[in-house]
Steps between C-alpha positions, in 0.01 A plus 500: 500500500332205347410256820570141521324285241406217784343448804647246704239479768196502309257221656822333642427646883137421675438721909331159656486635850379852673542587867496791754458624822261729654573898425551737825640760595715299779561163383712429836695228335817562341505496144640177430254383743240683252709303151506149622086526604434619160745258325359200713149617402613544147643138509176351668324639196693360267548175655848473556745500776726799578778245434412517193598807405819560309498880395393827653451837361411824712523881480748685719395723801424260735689236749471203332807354448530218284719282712251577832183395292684141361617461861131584627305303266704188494618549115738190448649647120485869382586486177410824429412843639472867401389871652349729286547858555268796513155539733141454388629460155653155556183317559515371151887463420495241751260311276690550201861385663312190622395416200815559335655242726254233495496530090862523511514153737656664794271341752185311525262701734585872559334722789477877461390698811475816653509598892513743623412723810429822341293619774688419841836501352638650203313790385512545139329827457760674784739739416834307515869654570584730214857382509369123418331595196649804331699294261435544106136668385456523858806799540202684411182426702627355807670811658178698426278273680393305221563145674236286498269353286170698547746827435622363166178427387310801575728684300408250202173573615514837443629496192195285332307753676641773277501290182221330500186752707473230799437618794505345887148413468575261222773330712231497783260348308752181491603544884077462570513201223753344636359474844145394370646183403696453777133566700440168313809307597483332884888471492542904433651722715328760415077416515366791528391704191606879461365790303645757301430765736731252773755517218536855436476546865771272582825643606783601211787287483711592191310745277279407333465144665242492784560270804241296316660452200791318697540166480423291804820348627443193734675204623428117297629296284394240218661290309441276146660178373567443169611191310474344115203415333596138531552498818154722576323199369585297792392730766194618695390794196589254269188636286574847576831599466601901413734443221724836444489604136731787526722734711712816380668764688755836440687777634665764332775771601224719689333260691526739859475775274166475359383781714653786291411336151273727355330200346289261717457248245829307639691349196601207692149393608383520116791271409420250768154515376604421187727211566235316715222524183742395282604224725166385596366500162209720630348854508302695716212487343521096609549594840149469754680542870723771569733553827745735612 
């Protein structure tokens, strides 16, 4: 399917402000406690007021409320809001939706935020109640054990393994990466560099995935504002504004399924590729910073 012929946020949305809080693994505030710091920081970077802000976008999994956070932060007129679903994944949708509603004239200055205690509270990476989540794909993981994240992906793991010669030194080799730069990073959890040896020697967690290779879950939060290019003009990065050029997402019929495609190449993440070059007018080979 041919996708749309327009962008409508193309250099119509500008982030302005950045904040956070510290990372730990017990934040011992509660995690609207955790949003408003990092949306007041945000703000303060920016230069506006919290009163200010008129929209809000976030990702789900977490307590945030959107009528607690207006009522905590003062917010005289929400004129609009959204929650994005899915986990890690969602760190850039919320970009996209706010740009979509600043472009579209929805509101003025939008917020999007995570917080989250990931650490003291909810535990992400724990097994969860196979009656909770043995609807759809699920039917047939979840009663076998196959419940949370690192159990998914070690079976995708495993399957590149087998199609492609890696083995679990080559994942270890980004695990011992990975923690170099955070050596490099005073705001890291994790500062102390690792070897390969303390990778393969780390305990297993879901063949072939190494306790290493786990992500670190911890309790923070941070936050961005983002307003028009007008508007940027008038406030304190008035010279250095982050104008968004593009966003594109997908989903297909197998999205929990993946697992038992025999292909890794995931159709839906080469259409979403696709769209966003398209819509950006770009390619990769214009591209100089890349993040996951």
């Amino acid at each position: 399917m041919k996708p749309p012929d327009i962008n409508g946020i193309k250099d119509k949305a500008a982030i302005v402000g950045i904040g956070e809080t510290e990372f730990s693994w017990d934040s011992g505030r509660s995690e609207i406690q955790l949003a408003c710091e990092a949306i007041k920081a945000a703000c303060d970077d920016a230069g506006i007021s919290p009163h200010q802000i008129d929209g809000l976008v976030r990702y789900e999994m977490d307590s945030n409320h959107e009528t607690l956070l207006v009522q905590s932060l003062g917010i005289p007129n929400l004129r609009h809001w959204e929650s994005v679903s899915y986990g890690g994944g969602a760190g850039n949708a919320v970009v996209g939706h706010a740009a979509g509603a600043i472009a579209a004239g929805f509101c003025n200055y939008v917020v999007c935020f995570r917080a989250a205690n990931l650490r003291s509270q909810l535990r992400l990476g724990q097994a969860r109640n196979p009656e909770r989540i043995a609807g759809g794909a699920q039917s047939f993981a979840a009663p076998w054990g196959n419940m949370a994240p690192a159990h998914h992906f070690g079976m995708f793991v495993r399957r590149y393994m087998h199609l492609y010669g890696a083995t679990s030194q080559h994942f270890g080799w980004v695990a011992v990466t990975l923690r170099e730069h955070a050596s490099r990073n005073p705001r890291a959890l994790r500062q102390t560099p690792i070897t390969l040896d303390d990778h393969q020697n780390s305990r297993m967690v879901a063949d072939p995935l190494h306790l290493l290779d786990i992500c670190q879950e911890n309790d923070g939060a941070a936050a961005i504002i983002m307003t028009s290019p007008d508007r940027a003009k008038d406030l304190r990065h008035a010279d250095t504004p982050i104008l968004v050029e593009a966003a594109a997402q997908g989903s297909g019929p197998q999205k929990d399924g993946i697992i038992y495609r025999p292909d890794l190449s995931i159709a839906e993440s080469v259409n979403t590729a696709k769209d966003l070059w398209a819509r950006a007018k770009l390619g990769p080979s214009d591209i100089d910073a890349l993040m996951f």
